[in-house]
Amino acid sequence: MRQPSTHDAIVIGGGPAGTSAALALARRGWAVAIVEKSAFPRRKVCGEYISASNLALLDRLDIGGAWRAEAGPEIRRVGFFSGDTSIEAPMPGARSGPAARDGFGRALGRDILDTLLLDAARSAGTQIFQPCRAVAIERDGDRHAVRIEATGGKSPDEATILRAPVIVAAHGSWEPGPLPSQLEKKSRASDLLGFKAHFTGSSLAPDLMPLLMFPGGYGGMVVADHGRMSISCCIRRDVLTRLRDSLVRERGGHVSAAEAVEHHIMATCRGARQALEQARLDGPWLAAGPIRPGIRAGYRQDIFRVGNAAGESHPIIAEGISMALQSGWLLALELGAAASGQAEREAAGKRYEAAWRGLFSTRVLAAEAIARMALGRGGAALTEAVVRYFPQTLTLGARISGKTKPVPGLADARPRPSPLS
Ligand SMILES: Cc1cc2nc3c(=O)[nH]c(=O)nc-3n(C[C@H](O)[C@H](O)[C@H](O)COP(=O)(O)OP(=O)(O)OC[C@H]3O[C@@H](n4cnc5c(N)ncnc54)[C@H](O)[C@@H]3O)c2cc1C
């Protein structure tokens, strides 16, 4: 076993939530480690859209310029594709605050976004352990010891123990695991499984982001960077099983889950079919999940949680990256310098949970309501009727889902010293 390392904070997971928290803490002079199990760049199940309200934060995280240079076109219209129906309405722009100059959200592939963020965290002084998986967290006096193991074929006796008073769980919510902050694995017929693919040569209007509704699921399409169109969706486990069975009967032989999903969307959603008619798949379909929407603890068992680990909205509103980036930032603001003792961590945990709920609860609940409508019996027809007569409900939905809500603490965040200094 190697010598133990000592940090002020260990962040488990190098997605948007982990890198945002790590970078903000490193800027305050903290000694921070990120443990990330995958080698980057890596693709990810995600629609890849980010609202403009995040751009001031991306600037603070030092990737605003790169994001503007790399991301796809501005998304000025929100749409609704279901059955034979295609309806569009204006996307609300950021009306005030630092985001106003950027106006509209855009999409950037997670292979690029997450690499930019991790590189920025590294440049801010964060030590990156990658590809390494955190496999245990144990109390060690007033600190925690995190056991990490190299992934990618190295033997487990190459395990390292990292120690820090502050542990940040930023490992997402879709994979079960041995950590106390990971969610237990459950399998239900109503589970929503996530799928995503990139296509090139799509005819989707570059400024339009349609919501897709189809029997048993929902999804979205958006033109991202370098002409790639990102299509992502969630589908019920039981519906997917039936679809695969029926395709196997029809075609014979093996039918992959992704093939069944693509076939289903093409067969039931004319807008998506038209957008994909001339398009070519760019890389394989990816699958993940089941997704775990809901509001969870932001601080429990002396472990702080950010991003999906703290709470998750149905991706029907495409706000998960925003919530990940912003929750990491919020946590860093609340931790400040006062995190060396458990009482101080508990106080910071309470403040962080209150700030999290104030910023995100409405969008989690709004997403739940929209998803229930989409997935319920006759829900797509009902939504279509509402949207047909009141297309502005699409604009209103985008606003309620937080697309124009400014990120707090960008004006007054002052660097604070490390708790160990
Ligand atoms: C179909 C679909 C479409 C979506 N579309 C959008 C969209 O358009 N816009 C949007 O904003 N959001 C979207 N989302 C949501 C978004 O993808 C997530 O909310 C977001 O990725 C959460 O970020 P995170 O940093 O919390 O977790 P993640 O991005 O999941 O990152 C967690 C990281 O932790 C690492 N990790 C996990 N376990 C360990 C471990 N034990 N040790 C070390 N590392 C570990 C993982 O490798 C990963 O890199 C979508 C989701 C789905 C399912």
Coordinates of C-alpha atoms and ligand atoms in Angstrom, one line a residue:
M1 CA 0.0 0.0 0.0
R2 CA 1.3 3.5 -0.8
Q3 CA 1.7 6.3 1.7
P4 CA -1.5 8.1 2.6
S5 CA -2.1 11.5 1.0
T6 CA -3.7 14.3 2.9
H7 CA -6.1 16.8 1.3
D8 CA -8.7 19.4 2.5
A9 CA -11.4 17.8 0.3
I10 CA -11.7 14.6 -1.7
V11 CA -14.3 14.8 -4.6
I12 CA -15.5 11.5 -5.9
G13 CA -16.5 11.9 -9.5
G14 CA -15.2 14.2 -12.2
G15 CA -18.4 15.1 -14.0
P16 CA -19.8 18.7 -14.0
A17 CA -20.8 18.6 -10.3
G18 CA -17.4 17.3 -9.0
T19 CA -15.3 19.5 -11.2
S20 CA -17.3 22.6 -10.3
A21 CA -17.0 22.0 -6.6
A22 CA -13.3 21.0 -6.8
L23 CA -12.4 24.0 -8.9
A24 CA -14.2 26.5 -6.7
L25 CA -12.6 25.0 -3.6
A26 CA -9.1 24.9 -5.1
R27 CA -9.5 28.6 -6.0
R28 CA -10.0 29.3 -2.3
G29 CA -6.7 27.7 -1.6
W30 CA -8.0 24.2 -0.6
A31 CA -5.9 21.1 -1.4
V32 CA -8.4 19.1 -3.4
A33 CA -8.3 15.7 -5.0
I34 CA -10.8 14.4 -7.7
V35 CA -11.2 10.7 -8.1
E36 CA -12.6 9.8 -11.5
K37 CA -13.1 6.2 -12.6
S38 CA -13.2 6.8 -16.4
A39 CA -10.5 8.0 -18.7
F40 CA -11.5 11.2 -20.5
P41 CA -12.6 12.1 -23.1
R42 CA -15.6 9.8 -22.7
R43 CA -19.1 10.1 -24.1
K44 CA -22.1 10.0 -21.8
V45 CA -25.9 9.5 -21.9
C46 CA -27.0 13.2 -21.9
G47 CA -28.8 15.6 -24.2
E48 CA -25.9 18.0 -23.7
Y49 CA -27.9 21.2 -23.6
I50 CA -26.9 24.0 -21.1
S51 CA -29.0 27.0 -20.4
A52 CA -27.5 30.5 -20.9
S53 CA -28.0 31.2 -17.1
N54 CA -24.9 29.1 -16.5
L55 CA -22.5 31.1 -18.7
A56 CA -21.4 33.5 -16.0
L57 CA -20.6 30.4 -13.9
L58 CA -18.7 28.8 -16.8
D59 CA -16.7 32.0 -17.0
R60 CA -15.9 31.7 -13.2
L61 CA -14.9 28.1 -13.8
D62 CA -12.5 29.3 -16.6
I63 CA -14.1 27.5 -19.4
G64 CA -16.6 30.2 -20.7
G65 CA -14.4 31.1 -23.6
A66 CA -13.8 27.5 -24.7
W67 CA -17.5 26.7 -24.3
R68 CA -18.6 29.6 -26.5
A69 CA -16.0 28.6 -29.1
E70 CA -17.0 24.9 -29.1
A71 CA -20.7 24.7 -28.4
G72 CA -23.4 24.3 -31.0
P73 CA -25.8 27.0 -32.2
E74 CA -28.0 29.1 -29.9
I75 CA -31.3 27.4 -29.1
R76 CA -33.9 30.1 -29.7
R77 CA -37.0 27.9 -30.1
V78 CA -38.4 25.1 -28.0
G79 CA -40.5 22.4 -29.8
F80 CA -42.8 19.5 -29.3
F81 CA -42.7 16.4 -31.5
S82 CA -45.3 13.7 -30.8
G83 CA -47.0 11.4 -33.3
D84 CA -47.7 13.5 -36.4
T85 CA -47.5 16.8 -34.4
S86 CA -44.7 19.3 -34.5
I87 CA -45.2 22.6 -32.6
E88 CA -42.7 25.3 -31.8
A89 CA -42.5 28.3 -29.5
P90 CA -39.8 30.8 -28.5
M91 CA -37.3 29.8 -25.9
P92 CA -37.2 32.3 -23.1
G93 CA -33.9 34.2 -23.1
A94 CA -32.0 35.2 -19.9
R95 CA -33.5 38.6 -19.2
S96 CA -31.2 40.1 -16.6
G97 CA -27.9 39.4 -14.7
P98 CA -24.6 38.5 -16.2
A99 CA -26.2 35.8 -18.4
A100 CA -28.3 38.3 -20.3
R101 CA -25.4 39.0 -22.8
D102 CA -25.3 35.3 -23.7
G103 CA -29.1 35.1 -24.2
F104 CA -29.7 31.5 -25.2
G105 CA -28.5 28.1 -24.2
R106 CA -26.5 25.8 -26.5
A107 CA -25.3 22.2 -26.5
L108 CA -21.8 20.8 -26.2
G109 CA -20.8 17.1 -26.2
R110 CA -20.0 15.7 -22.8
D111 CA -16.8 14.3 -24.2
I112 CA -15.7 17.9 -24.7
L113 CA -17.4 19.7 -21.8
D114 CA -16.3 17.3 -19.1
T115 CA -12.7 17.3 -20.4
L116 CA -12.6 21.1 -20.4
L117 CA -13.9 21.2 -16.8
L118 CA -11.5 18.5 -15.6
D119 CA -8.6 20.3 -17.2
A120 CA -9.7 23.6 -15.6
A121 CA -9.8 21.9 -12.2
R122 CA -6.3 20.5 -12.8
S123 CA -5.0 24.0 -13.7
A124 CA -6.6 25.4 -10.6
G125 CA -4.4 23.0 -8.6
T126 CA -6.7 20.0 -8.1
Q127 CA -4.9 16.7 -8.0
I128 CA -6.6 14.2 -10.3
F129 CA -6.7 10.5 -9.7
Q130 CA -7.9 9.0 -13.0
P131 CA -8.9 6.4 -14.0
C132 CA -9.4 5.4 -10.4
R133 CA -12.6 4.3 -8.6
A134 CA -13.4 5.2 -5.0
V135 CA -14.4 1.9 -3.4
A136 CA -14.7 2.7 0.3
I137 CA -15.1 5.7 2.7
E138 CA -14.2 5.2 6.3
R139 CA -14.0 7.5 9.3
D140 CA -10.4 8.2 10.5
G141 CA -10.6 10.4 13.6
D142 CA -12.0 13.7 12.4
R143 CA -11.2 12.9 8.8
H144 CA -12.3 10.3 6.3
A145 CA -10.2 7.8 4.5
V146 CA -11.2 7.1 0.9
R147 CA -9.8 3.9 -0.6
I148 CA -9.3 4.3 -4.3
E149 CA -8.3 1.6 -6.9
A150 CA -6.9 2.1 -10.3
T151 CA -9.4 0.9 -13.0
G152 CA -8.4 -0.4 -16.4
G153 CA -6.7 -3.6 -15.6
K154 CA -4.4 -2.7 -12.7
S155 CA -4.4 -5.0 -9.7
P156 CA -6.3 -3.9 -6.6
D157 CA -3.2 -4.1 -4.4
E158 CA -2.3 -0.8 -6.1
A159 CA -5.0 0.7 -3.9
T160 CA -4.3 4.2 -2.4
I161 CA -5.8 5.7 0.7
L162 CA -6.6 9.4 0.5
R163 CA -7.5 11.3 3.7
A164 CA -9.5 14.6 4.1
P165 CA -12.0 16.2 6.5
V166 CA -14.4 17.0 3.7
I167 CA -15.7 14.3 1.3
V168 CA -17.8 15.4 -1.7
A169 CA -19.9 12.7 -3.4
A170 CA -20.2 13.7 -7.1
H171 CA -20.5 10.2 -8.5
G172 CA -23.9 10.7 -10.1
S173 CA -26.9 8.5 -9.3
W174 CA -27.2 5.8 -12.0
E175 CA -24.7 3.3 -10.8
P176 CA -25.0 1.3 -7.6
G177 CA -21.8 0.8 -5.6
P178 CA -20.3 0.2 -2.1
L179 CA -20.1 3.9 -1.0
P180 CA -22.5 5.1 1.7
S181 CA -23.6 7.9 -0.7
Q182 CA -24.4 5.6 -3.6
L183 CA -28.0 4.6 -4.2
E184 CA -29.1 1.0 -3.8
K185 CA -29.9 -1.0 -6.9
K186 CA -33.6 -1.6 -7.6
S187 CA -35.2 -3.0 -10.7
R188 CA -38.9 -2.1 -11.5
A189 CA -41.0 -2.4 -14.6
S190 CA -41.6 1.4 -14.4
D191 CA -37.8 2.2 -14.3
L192 CA -36.8 4.7 -16.9
L193 CA -33.7 3.7 -18.9
G194 CA -31.6 6.4 -20.6
F195 CA -30.3 6.3 -24.2
K196 CA -28.3 8.7 -26.3
A197 CA -26.7 8.9 -29.7
H198 CA -25.0 11.4 -31.9
F199 CA -26.0 11.8 -35.6
T200 CA -24.4 13.9 -38.3
G201 CA -26.3 15.2 -41.4
S202 CA -29.6 15.7 -39.5
S203 CA -32.1 18.2 -40.9
L204 CA -33.2 19.4 -37.4
A205 CA -33.4 23.2 -37.4
P206 CA -30.2 24.4 -35.7
D207 CA -32.0 26.8 -33.3
L208 CA -34.8 24.3 -32.3
M209 CA -34.8 21.9 -29.3
P210 CA -37.9 19.7 -29.6
L211 CA -39.2 17.7 -26.7
L212 CA -40.1 14.2 -28.0
M213 CA -43.1 12.3 -26.6
F214 CA -43.7 8.7 -27.6
P215 CA -45.5 5.7 -26.0
G216 CA -43.6 4.7 -22.9
G217 CA -41.1 7.5 -22.9
Y218 CA -39.9 11.0 -23.8
G219 CA -36.7 12.5 -25.2
G220 CA -35.1 15.5 -26.9
M221 CA -33.0 16.5 -29.9
V222 CA -30.6 19.3 -30.3
V223 CA -27.8 20.3 -32.6
A224 CA -24.6 20.3 -30.6
D225 CA -21.0 21.0 -31.5
H226 CA -19.3 20.3 -34.9
G227 CA -22.6 19.6 -36.6
R228 CA -23.4 16.6 -34.3
M229 CA -27.1 16.2 -33.5
S230 CA -27.6 14.8 -30.0
I231 CA -30.7 12.7 -29.4
S232 CA -31.4 11.4 -26.0
C233 CA -34.4 9.8 -24.3
C234 CA -35.8 7.8 -21.5
I235 CA -38.0 4.8 -21.9
R236 CA -39.8 2.5 -19.5
R237 CA -38.1 -0.8 -18.9
D238 CA -41.3 -2.8 -19.5
V239 CA -42.1 -1.0 -22.7
L240 CA -38.6 -1.6 -24.0
T241 CA -38.8 -5.3 -23.2
R242 CA -42.1 -5.5 -25.2
L243 CA -40.6 -3.6 -28.1
R244 CA -37.6 -5.8 -28.3
D245 CA -39.7 -9.0 -28.1
S246 CA -42.0 -7.8 -30.9
L247 CA -39.0 -6.8 -33.1
V248 CA -37.3 -10.2 -32.5
R249 CA -40.6 -11.9 -33.6
E250 CA -40.8 -9.7 -36.7
R251 CA -37.1 -9.8 -37.7
G252 CA -35.7 -12.9 -36.0
G253 CA -32.3 -12.9 -34.4
H254 CA -30.9 -10.5 -31.8
V255 CA -32.3 -7.0 -31.5
S256 CA -30.3 -4.6 -29.2
A257 CA -32.1 -2.3 -26.8
A258 CA -30.8 0.7 -28.7
E259 CA -32.1 -0.6 -32.1
A260 CA -35.5 -1.1 -30.5
V261 CA -35.4 2.4 -29.1
E262 CA -34.4 4.0 -32.4
H263 CA -37.0 2.0 -34.3
H264 CA -39.7 3.0 -31.8
I265 CA -38.9 6.7 -32.0
M266 CA -38.8 6.6 -35.8
A267 CA -42.1 4.7 -36.0
T268 CA -44.0 6.9 -33.5
C269 CA -42.7 10.5 -33.9
R270 CA -42.8 12.1 -37.3
G271 CA -40.7 15.2 -36.4
A272 CA -37.9 12.9 -35.2
R273 CA -38.2 10.7 -38.2
Q274 CA -37.9 13.7 -40.6
A275 CA -34.9 15.1 -38.7
L276 CA -33.1 11.7 -38.9
E277 CA -34.1 10.8 -42.5
Q278 CA -30.7 11.6 -44.1
A279 CA -28.7 11.4 -40.9
R280 CA -25.8 9.0 -40.1
L281 CA -25.1 7.6 -36.6
D282 CA -21.9 9.0 -35.3
G283 CA -20.5 6.5 -32.7
P284 CA -22.6 3.9 -31.0
W285 CA -25.8 4.4 -29.0
L286 CA -25.1 4.6 -25.3
A287 CA -27.4 3.4 -22.5
A288 CA -27.5 4.2 -18.8
G289 CA -29.8 4.0 -15.8
P290 CA -32.3 3.5 -14.5
I291 CA -32.4 7.2 -13.8
R292 CA -33.3 8.2 -10.2
P293 CA -35.3 11.5 -10.2
G294 CA -36.0 13.0 -6.8
I295 CA -34.6 15.3 -4.0
R296 CA -32.0 13.6 -1.8
A297 CA -29.9 14.6 1.2
G298 CA -27.2 17.2 0.4
Y299 CA -25.3 16.2 3.5
R300 CA -25.6 12.9 5.3
Q301 CA -23.1 10.7 7.2
D302 CA -20.7 13.6 7.1
I303 CA -20.5 13.3 3.3
F304 CA -21.6 16.3 1.1
R305 CA -23.4 15.4 -2.1
V306 CA -23.6 17.4 -5.3
G307 CA -25.1 17.0 -8.8
N308 CA -27.2 13.9 -9.3
A309 CA -26.0 12.4 -6.0
A310 CA -27.9 15.3 -4.2
G311 CA -31.0 15.3 -6.4
E312 CA -32.1 14.8 -10.0
S313 CA -34.8 16.3 -12.2
H314 CA -36.4 14.2 -15.0
P315 CA -34.2 15.0 -18.0
I316 CA -37.4 16.1 -19.8
I317 CA -36.4 19.6 -18.8
A318 CA -32.7 19.3 -19.7
E319 CA -31.4 20.9 -16.5
G320 CA -29.2 18.2 -15.0
I321 CA -25.9 19.7 -16.1
S322 CA -27.0 23.1 -14.8
M323 CA -28.0 21.6 -11.4
A324 CA -24.7 19.7 -11.3
L325 CA -22.5 22.8 -12.0
Q326 CA -24.5 25.1 -9.8
S327 CA -24.7 22.7 -6.8
G328 CA -20.9 22.2 -6.8
W329 CA -20.5 25.9 -6.8
L330 CA -23.1 26.4 -4.1
L331 CA -21.4 23.8 -1.9
A332 CA -18.1 25.5 -2.3
L333 CA -19.6 28.9 -1.3
E334 CA -21.2 27.3 1.8
L335 CA -18.1 25.4 2.9
G336 CA -16.0 28.5 2.8
A337 CA -13.2 28.2 5.4
A338 CA -15.3 26.6 8.1
A339 CA -15.1 22.9 7.5
S340 CA -12.3 21.6 9.6
G341 CA -14.5 20.2 12.4
Q342 CA -17.6 18.1 12.2
A343 CA -19.8 20.8 13.9
E344 CA -18.7 23.3 11.2
R345 CA -19.3 20.8 8.5
E346 CA -22.8 20.1 9.8
A347 CA -23.6 23.8 9.9
A348 CA -22.3 24.1 6.3
G349 CA -24.3 21.1 5.3
K350 CA -27.6 22.7 6.6
R351 CA -26.9 25.9 4.8
Y352 CA -26.1 24.1 1.6
E353 CA -29.2 21.9 1.8
A354 CA -31.4 25.0 2.3
A355 CA -29.7 26.8 -0.6
W356 CA -30.0 23.7 -2.8
R357 CA -33.8 23.4 -2.2
G358 CA -34.3 27.2 -2.8
L359 CA -32.6 27.0 -6.1
F360 CA -33.7 23.6 -7.5
S361 CA -36.8 22.2 -5.8
T362 CA -39.2 24.0 -8.2
R363 CA -37.6 22.6 -11.3
V364 CA -37.4 19.0 -9.9
L365 CA -41.1 19.2 -9.1
A366 CA -42.0 20.8 -12.4
A367 CA -40.0 18.1 -14.3
E368 CA -41.8 15.4 -12.3
A369 CA -45.2 16.9 -13.3
I370 CA -44.3 17.1 -17.0
A371 CA -42.8 13.6 -17.0
R372 CA -45.9 12.2 -15.3
M373 CA -48.0 13.8 -18.0
A374 CA -45.7 12.4 -20.8
L375 CA -45.7 8.9 -19.4
G376 CA -49.3 8.7 -18.3
R377 CA -52.1 7.0 -20.3
G378 CA -53.1 9.5 -23.0
G379 CA -50.5 12.0 -21.7
A380 CA -49.0 12.7 -25.1
A381 CA -52.4 13.4 -26.6
L382 CA -53.3 15.7 -23.7
T383 CA -50.0 17.6 -23.9
E384 CA -50.4 17.9 -27.6
A385 CA -53.9 19.4 -27.2
V386 CA -52.6 21.9 -24.6
V387 CA -49.5 22.8 -26.6
R388 CA -51.5 23.1 -29.9
Y389 CA -53.9 25.7 -28.5
F390 CA -51.4 27.4 -26.2
P391 CA -47.9 27.0 -27.7
Q392 CA -46.7 29.5 -25.2
T393 CA -46.9 26.7 -22.5
L394 CA -43.6 25.4 -24.1
T395 CA -42.0 28.8 -23.3
L396 CA -43.6 28.9 -19.9
G397 CA -42.4 25.3 -19.2
A398 CA -38.8 26.2 -20.1
R399 CA -39.0 29.2 -17.8
I400 CA -40.5 27.2 -14.8
S401 CA -37.8 24.6 -15.3
G402 CA -35.2 27.2 -14.3
K403 CA -33.7 28.1 -17.7
T404 CA -33.5 31.8 -16.9
K405 CA -32.8 31.5 -13.2
P406 CA -29.6 33.3 -12.3
V407 CA -26.8 31.4 -10.3
P408 CA -26.4 33.0 -6.8
G409 CA -23.1 34.1 -5.4
L410 CA -21.3 35.0 -8.6
A411 CA -20.9 38.7 -7.7
D412 CA -19.8 38.4 -4.0
A413 CA -17.7 35.2 -3.9
R414 CA -14.5 36.0 -2.2
P415 CA -11.5 33.6 -2.0
R416 CA -11.1 32.1 1.4
P417 CA -8.2 30.2 2.9
S418 CA -7.8 26.5 3.2
P419 CA -9.2 25.0 6.5
L420 CA -5.8 23.4 7.1
S421 CA -3.7 26.5 6.6
Ligands
LIG1 C1 -31.5 10.8 -21.4 C2 -30.9 12.0 -20.7 C3 -30.8 13.2 -21.3 C4 -30.2 14.3 -20.5 N1 -30.1 15.5 -21.1 C5 -29.6 16.5 -20.5 C6 -29.5 17.8 -21.1 O1 -29.7 18.0 -22.3 N2 -29.1 18.8 -20.3 C7 -28.8 18.7 -19.0 O2 -28.4 19.7 -18.4 N3 -28.8 17.5 -18.4 C8 -29.3 16.4 -19.1 N4 -29.3 15.2 -18.5 C9 -28.9 15.0 -17.1 C10 -27.4 15.1 -16.9 O3 -26.8 14.1 -17.8 C11 -27.0 14.7 -15.5 O4 -27.9 15.4 -14.6 C12 -25.5 15.2 -15.2 O5 -24.6 14.4 -15.9 C13 -25.2 15.0 -13.7 O6 -23.9 15.4 -13.5 P1 -23.0 14.8 -12.2 O7 -21.7 15.5 -12.3 O8 -23.9 14.9 -11.0 O9 -22.9 13.3 -12.5 P2 -22.2 12.6 -13.8 O10 -22.2 13.4 -15.0 O11 -22.9 11.2 -13.9 O12 -20.7 12.3 -13.4 C14 -20.3 11.4 -12.4 C15 -18.9 11.0 -12.6 O13 -18.5 10.2 -11.5 C16 -17.7 9.1 -11.9 N5 -17.9 8.1 -10.9 C17 -19.0 7.3 -10.6 N6 -18.7 6.5 -9.6 C18 -17.4 6.7 -9.3 C19 -16.5 6.1 -8.3 N7 -17.0 5.2 -7.4 N8 -15.3 6.6 -8.2 C20 -14.8 7.5 -9.1 N9 -15.6 8.1 -10.0 C21 -16.9 7.7 -10.1 C22 -18.3 8.8 -13.3 O14 -17.4 8.1 -14.1 C23 -18.7 10.2 -13.8 O15 -17.7 10.7 -14.6 C24 -29.8 14.1 -19.2 C25 -29.9 12.8 -18.6 C26 -30.5 11.8 -19.3 C27 -30.6 10.4 -18.7

